[in-house]
GROMACS .gro file of C-alpha atoms in nm:
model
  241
    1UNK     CA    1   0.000   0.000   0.000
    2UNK     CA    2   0.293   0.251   0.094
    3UNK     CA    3   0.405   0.178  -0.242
    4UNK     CA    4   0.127   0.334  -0.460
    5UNK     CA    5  -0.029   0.636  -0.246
    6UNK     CA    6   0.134   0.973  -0.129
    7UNK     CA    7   0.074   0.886   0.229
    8UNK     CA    8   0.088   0.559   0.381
    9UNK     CA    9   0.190   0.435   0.738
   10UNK     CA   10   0.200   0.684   1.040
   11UNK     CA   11   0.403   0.639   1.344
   12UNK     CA   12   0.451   0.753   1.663
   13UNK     CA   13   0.743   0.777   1.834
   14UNK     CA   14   0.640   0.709   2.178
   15UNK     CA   15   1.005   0.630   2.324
   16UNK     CA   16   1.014   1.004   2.226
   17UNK     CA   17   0.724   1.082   2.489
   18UNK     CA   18   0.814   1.216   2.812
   19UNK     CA   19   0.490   1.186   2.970
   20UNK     CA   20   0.159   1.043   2.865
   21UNK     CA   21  -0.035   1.224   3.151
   22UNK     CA   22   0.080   1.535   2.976
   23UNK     CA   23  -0.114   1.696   2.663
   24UNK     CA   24  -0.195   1.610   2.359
   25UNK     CA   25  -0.037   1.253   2.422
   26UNK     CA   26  -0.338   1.151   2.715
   27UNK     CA   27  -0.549   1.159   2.479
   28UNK     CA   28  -0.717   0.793   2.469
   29UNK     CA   29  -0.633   0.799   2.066
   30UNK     CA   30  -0.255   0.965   2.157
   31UNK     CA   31  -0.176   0.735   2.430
   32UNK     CA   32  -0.287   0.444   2.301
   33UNK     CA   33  -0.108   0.534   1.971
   34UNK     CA   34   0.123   0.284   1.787
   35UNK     CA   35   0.077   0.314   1.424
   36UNK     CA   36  -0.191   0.289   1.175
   37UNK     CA   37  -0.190   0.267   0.802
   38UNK     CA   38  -0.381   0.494   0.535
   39UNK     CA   39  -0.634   0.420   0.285
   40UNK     CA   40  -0.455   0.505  -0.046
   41UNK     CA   41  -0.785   0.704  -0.187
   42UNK     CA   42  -0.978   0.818   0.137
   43UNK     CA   43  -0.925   0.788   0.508
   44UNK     CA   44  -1.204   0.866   0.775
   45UNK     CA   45  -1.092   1.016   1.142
   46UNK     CA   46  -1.459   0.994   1.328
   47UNK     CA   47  -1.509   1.003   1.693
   48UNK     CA   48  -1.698   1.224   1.935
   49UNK     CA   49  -1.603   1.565   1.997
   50UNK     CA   50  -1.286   1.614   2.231
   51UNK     CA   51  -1.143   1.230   2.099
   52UNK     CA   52  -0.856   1.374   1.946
   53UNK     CA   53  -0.949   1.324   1.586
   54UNK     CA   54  -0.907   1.685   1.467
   55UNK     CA   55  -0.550   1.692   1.707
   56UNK     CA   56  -0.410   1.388   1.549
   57UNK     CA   57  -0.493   1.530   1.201
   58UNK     CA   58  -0.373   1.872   1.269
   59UNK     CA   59  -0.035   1.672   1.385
   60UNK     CA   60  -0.013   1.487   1.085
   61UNK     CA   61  -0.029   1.766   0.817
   62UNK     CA   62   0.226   1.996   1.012
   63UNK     CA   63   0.469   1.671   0.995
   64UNK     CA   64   0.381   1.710   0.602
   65UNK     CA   65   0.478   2.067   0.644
   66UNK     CA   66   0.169   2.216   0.579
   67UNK     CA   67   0.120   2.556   0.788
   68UNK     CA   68  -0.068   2.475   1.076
   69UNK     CA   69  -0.374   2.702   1.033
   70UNK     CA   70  -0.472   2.559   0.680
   71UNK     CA   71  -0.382   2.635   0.339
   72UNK     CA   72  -0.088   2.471   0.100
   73UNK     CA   73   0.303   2.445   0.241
   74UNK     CA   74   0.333   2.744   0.050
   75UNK     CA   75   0.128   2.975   0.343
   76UNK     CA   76   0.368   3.103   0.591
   77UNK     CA   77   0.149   3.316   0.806
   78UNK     CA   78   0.043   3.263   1.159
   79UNK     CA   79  -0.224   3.468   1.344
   80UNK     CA   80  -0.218   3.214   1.719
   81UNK     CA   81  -0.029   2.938   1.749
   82UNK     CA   82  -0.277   2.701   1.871
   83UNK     CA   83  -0.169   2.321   1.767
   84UNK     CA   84   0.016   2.108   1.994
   85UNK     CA   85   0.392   1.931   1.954
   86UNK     CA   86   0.218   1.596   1.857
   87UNK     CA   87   0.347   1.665   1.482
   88UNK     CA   88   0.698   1.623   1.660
   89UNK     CA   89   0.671   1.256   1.739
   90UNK     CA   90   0.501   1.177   1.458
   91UNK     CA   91   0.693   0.930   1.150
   92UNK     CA   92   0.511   0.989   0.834
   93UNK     CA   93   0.598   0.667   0.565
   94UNK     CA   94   0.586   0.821   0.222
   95UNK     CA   95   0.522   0.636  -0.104
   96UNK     CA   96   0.780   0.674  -0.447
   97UNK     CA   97   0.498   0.868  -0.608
   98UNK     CA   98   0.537   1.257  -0.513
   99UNK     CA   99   0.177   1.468  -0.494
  100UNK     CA  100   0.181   1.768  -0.755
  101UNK     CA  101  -0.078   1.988  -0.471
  102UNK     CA  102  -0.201   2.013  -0.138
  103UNK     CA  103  -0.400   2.191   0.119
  104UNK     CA  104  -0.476   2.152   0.480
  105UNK     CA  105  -0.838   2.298   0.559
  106UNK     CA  106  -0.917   2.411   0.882
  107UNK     CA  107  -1.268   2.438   0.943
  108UNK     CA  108  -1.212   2.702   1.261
  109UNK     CA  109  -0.943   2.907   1.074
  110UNK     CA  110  -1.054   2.903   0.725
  111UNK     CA  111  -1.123   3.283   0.782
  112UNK     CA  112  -0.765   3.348   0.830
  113UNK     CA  113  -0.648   3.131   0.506
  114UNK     CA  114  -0.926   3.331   0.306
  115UNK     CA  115  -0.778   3.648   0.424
  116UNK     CA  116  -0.361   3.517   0.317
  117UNK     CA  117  -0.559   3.400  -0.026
  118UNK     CA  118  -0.648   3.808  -0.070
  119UNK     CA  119  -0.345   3.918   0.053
  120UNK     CA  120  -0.084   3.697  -0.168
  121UNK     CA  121  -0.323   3.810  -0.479
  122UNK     CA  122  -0.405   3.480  -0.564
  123UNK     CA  123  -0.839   3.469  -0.558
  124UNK     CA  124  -0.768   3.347  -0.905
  125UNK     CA  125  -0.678   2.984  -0.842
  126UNK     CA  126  -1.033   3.004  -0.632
  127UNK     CA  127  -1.238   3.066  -0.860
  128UNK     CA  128  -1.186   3.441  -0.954
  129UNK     CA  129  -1.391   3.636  -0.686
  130UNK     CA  130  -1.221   3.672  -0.324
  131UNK     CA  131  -1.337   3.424  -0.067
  132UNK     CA  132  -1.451   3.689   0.160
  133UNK     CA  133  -1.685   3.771  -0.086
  134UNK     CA  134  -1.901   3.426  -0.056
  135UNK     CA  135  -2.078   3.243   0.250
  136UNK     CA  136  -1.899   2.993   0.450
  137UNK     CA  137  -2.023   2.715   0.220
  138UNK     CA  138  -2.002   2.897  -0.137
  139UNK     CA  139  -1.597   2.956  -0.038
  140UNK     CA  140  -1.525   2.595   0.059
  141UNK     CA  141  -1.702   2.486  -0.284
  142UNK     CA  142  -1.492   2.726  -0.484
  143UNK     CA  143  -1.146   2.590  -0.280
  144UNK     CA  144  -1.319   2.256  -0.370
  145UNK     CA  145  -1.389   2.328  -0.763
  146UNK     CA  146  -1.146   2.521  -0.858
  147UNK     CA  147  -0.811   2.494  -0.593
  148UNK     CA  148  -0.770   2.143  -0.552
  149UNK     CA  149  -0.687   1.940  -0.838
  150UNK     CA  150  -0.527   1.581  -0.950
  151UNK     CA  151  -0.222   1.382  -0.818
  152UNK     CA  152  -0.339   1.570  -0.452
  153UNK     CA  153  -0.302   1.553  -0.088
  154UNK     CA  154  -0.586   1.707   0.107
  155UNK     CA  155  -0.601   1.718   0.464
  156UNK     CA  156  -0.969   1.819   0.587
  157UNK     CA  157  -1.074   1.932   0.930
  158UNK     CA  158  -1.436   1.879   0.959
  159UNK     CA  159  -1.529   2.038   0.599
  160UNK     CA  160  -1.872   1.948   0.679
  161UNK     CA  161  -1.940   2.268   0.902
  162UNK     CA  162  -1.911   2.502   0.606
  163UNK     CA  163  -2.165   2.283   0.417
  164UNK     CA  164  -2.557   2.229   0.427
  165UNK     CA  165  -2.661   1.880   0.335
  166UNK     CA  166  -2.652   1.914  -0.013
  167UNK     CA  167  -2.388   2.107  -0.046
  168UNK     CA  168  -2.242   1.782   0.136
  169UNK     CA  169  -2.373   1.560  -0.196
  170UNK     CA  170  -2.158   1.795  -0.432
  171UNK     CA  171  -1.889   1.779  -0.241
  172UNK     CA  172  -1.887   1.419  -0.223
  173UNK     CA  173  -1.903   1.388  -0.564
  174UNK     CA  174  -1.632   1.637  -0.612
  175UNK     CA  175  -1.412   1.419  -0.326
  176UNK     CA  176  -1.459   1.141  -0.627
  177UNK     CA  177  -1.390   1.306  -0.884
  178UNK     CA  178  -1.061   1.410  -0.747
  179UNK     CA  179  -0.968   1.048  -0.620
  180UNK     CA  180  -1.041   0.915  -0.970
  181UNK     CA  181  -0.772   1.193  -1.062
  182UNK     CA  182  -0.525   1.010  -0.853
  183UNK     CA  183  -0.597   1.238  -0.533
  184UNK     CA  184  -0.552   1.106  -0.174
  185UNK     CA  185  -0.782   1.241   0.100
  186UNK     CA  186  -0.748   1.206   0.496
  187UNK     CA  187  -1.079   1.338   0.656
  188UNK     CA  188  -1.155   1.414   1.014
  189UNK     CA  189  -1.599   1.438   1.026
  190UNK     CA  190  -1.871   1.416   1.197
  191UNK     CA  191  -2.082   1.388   0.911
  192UNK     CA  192  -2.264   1.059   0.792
  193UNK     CA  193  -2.308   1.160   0.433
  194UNK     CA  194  -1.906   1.237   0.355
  195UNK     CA  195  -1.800   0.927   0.524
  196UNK     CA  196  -2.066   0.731   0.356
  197UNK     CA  197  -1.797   0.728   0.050
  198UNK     CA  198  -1.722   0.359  -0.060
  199UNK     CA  199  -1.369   0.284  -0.165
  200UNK     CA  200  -1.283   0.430   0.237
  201UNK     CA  201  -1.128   0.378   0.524
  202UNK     CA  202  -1.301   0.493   0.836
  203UNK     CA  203  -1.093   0.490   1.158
  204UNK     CA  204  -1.262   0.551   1.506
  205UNK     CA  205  -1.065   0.777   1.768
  206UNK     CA  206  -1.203   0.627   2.096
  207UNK     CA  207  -1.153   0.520   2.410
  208UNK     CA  208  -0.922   0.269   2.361
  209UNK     CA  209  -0.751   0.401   2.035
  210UNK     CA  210  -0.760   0.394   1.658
  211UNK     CA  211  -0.993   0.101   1.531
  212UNK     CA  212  -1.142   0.049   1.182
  213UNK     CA  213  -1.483   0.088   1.150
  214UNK     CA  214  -1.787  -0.014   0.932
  215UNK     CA  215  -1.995   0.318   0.797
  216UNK     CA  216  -2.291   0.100   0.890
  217UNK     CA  217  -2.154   0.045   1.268
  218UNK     CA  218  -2.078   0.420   1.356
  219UNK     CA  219  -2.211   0.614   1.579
  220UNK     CA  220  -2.327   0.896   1.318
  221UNK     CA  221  -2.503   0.639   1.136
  222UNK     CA  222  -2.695   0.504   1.335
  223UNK     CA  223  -2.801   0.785   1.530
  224UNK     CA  224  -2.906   0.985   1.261
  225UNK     CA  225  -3.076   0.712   1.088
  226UNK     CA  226  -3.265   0.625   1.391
  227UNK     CA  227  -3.399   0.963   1.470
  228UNK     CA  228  -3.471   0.995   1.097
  229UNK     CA  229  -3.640   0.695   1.133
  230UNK     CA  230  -3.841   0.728   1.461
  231UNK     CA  231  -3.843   1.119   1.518
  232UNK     CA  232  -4.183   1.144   1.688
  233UNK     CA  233  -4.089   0.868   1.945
  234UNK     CA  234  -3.718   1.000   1.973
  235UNK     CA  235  -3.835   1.343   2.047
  236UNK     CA  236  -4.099   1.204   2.309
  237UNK     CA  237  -3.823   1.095   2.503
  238UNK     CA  238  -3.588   1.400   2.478
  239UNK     CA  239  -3.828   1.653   2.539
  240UNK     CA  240  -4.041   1.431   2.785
  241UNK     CA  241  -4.370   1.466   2.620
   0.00000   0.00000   0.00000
């Protein structure tokens, strides 16, 4: 697998690791940490909020030497340094084939990479218009459409919270459209319709660690199908009616 794919094995270094009591490495998915290997077209990091999902990816694209608040390794600016030294201890196994573009979206600071998109002059490889100029979700779609390209390595943050449900559906057929252009994606969401992609990896961050997952056996799945499913009875409950 390391072989074919931009990415493939990741490794941490955990004779490296002072403490695990200290942060980001007692986090359940940190400490129990030993390595894991990518999907060569899409990877899934899911988990519930505070499992160290967005931490671990955040890690992994500043060990790919991508700036730390989003964008390609070309952006050099910094407004708060807010990631941790995970990316530190981290051992990244590349494959022979080298990707011709990247980007690392943040979904919290995606202001900030807008604003060093205006700044450098380049709106153009957006789309044309300034990203300050669109919603949340119009600006993502144009990064989508018209920034990334083939033979890529994209690093998403929860790309979901920019984008209504079917602006989820485009970009899921976009995400395809880009992996059948030799593109690899790694993915931290929440979202049951992104990870619903097929030819996917989806990784848990819990308790106990990394495991691999079946889309049918997460927790967004089910839950959302379920209330989908049985709204009036789920809502009885919740609201106690």
């Amino acid at each position: 697998m390391v072989q074919t794919q931009f990415v493939g094995r990741v490794t941490l270094l955990r004779e490296r690791v002072g403490s695990f009591d200290a942060y980001p490495f007692c986090l359940p998915v940190v400490r129990a940490l030993e390595s894991f290997d990518l999907h060569p077209k899409v990877t899934f990091l899911v988990g519930e909020n505070g499992s160290g999902k967005s931490t671990l990816l955040e890690a992994m694209a500043i060990a790919l030497e991508f700036n730390p608040e989003g964008g390609s390794r070309n952006f050099n600016f910094a407004t708060r340094a807010s990631h941790s030294e995970l990316h530190d201890y981290l051992r990244i196994a590349k494959g022979y084939r080298r990707h011709r573009d990247g980007f690392f979206l943040r979904a919290e600071s995606w202001f900030n990479v807008a604003t060093e998109v205006d700044n450098l002059g380049v709106s153009g490889s957006y789309g044309g218009r300034s990203l300050h100029e669109q919603s949340h979700g119009e600006s993502f779609m144009a990064l989508l459409k018209n920034r990334f390209g083939p033979d890529g390595l994209y690093l998403l943050d929860e790309p979901e919270a920019a984008l209504s449900p079917a602006r989820q559906i485009e970009a899921l057929s976009r995400l395809h459209e880009l992996v059948l252009q030799d593109s690899q994606f790694i993915i931290a969401t929440h979202s049951p319709i992104l990870m619903s992609y097929p030819d996917a990896l989806i990784l848990h961050c819990g308790p106990t660690g990394l495991q691999a997952i079946r889309y049918e056996d997460t927790e967004h799945f089910r839950i959302t199908r379920d209330f989908l499913l049985h709204r009036d009875k789920m809502l009885d409950i919740l609201m106690d009616r």
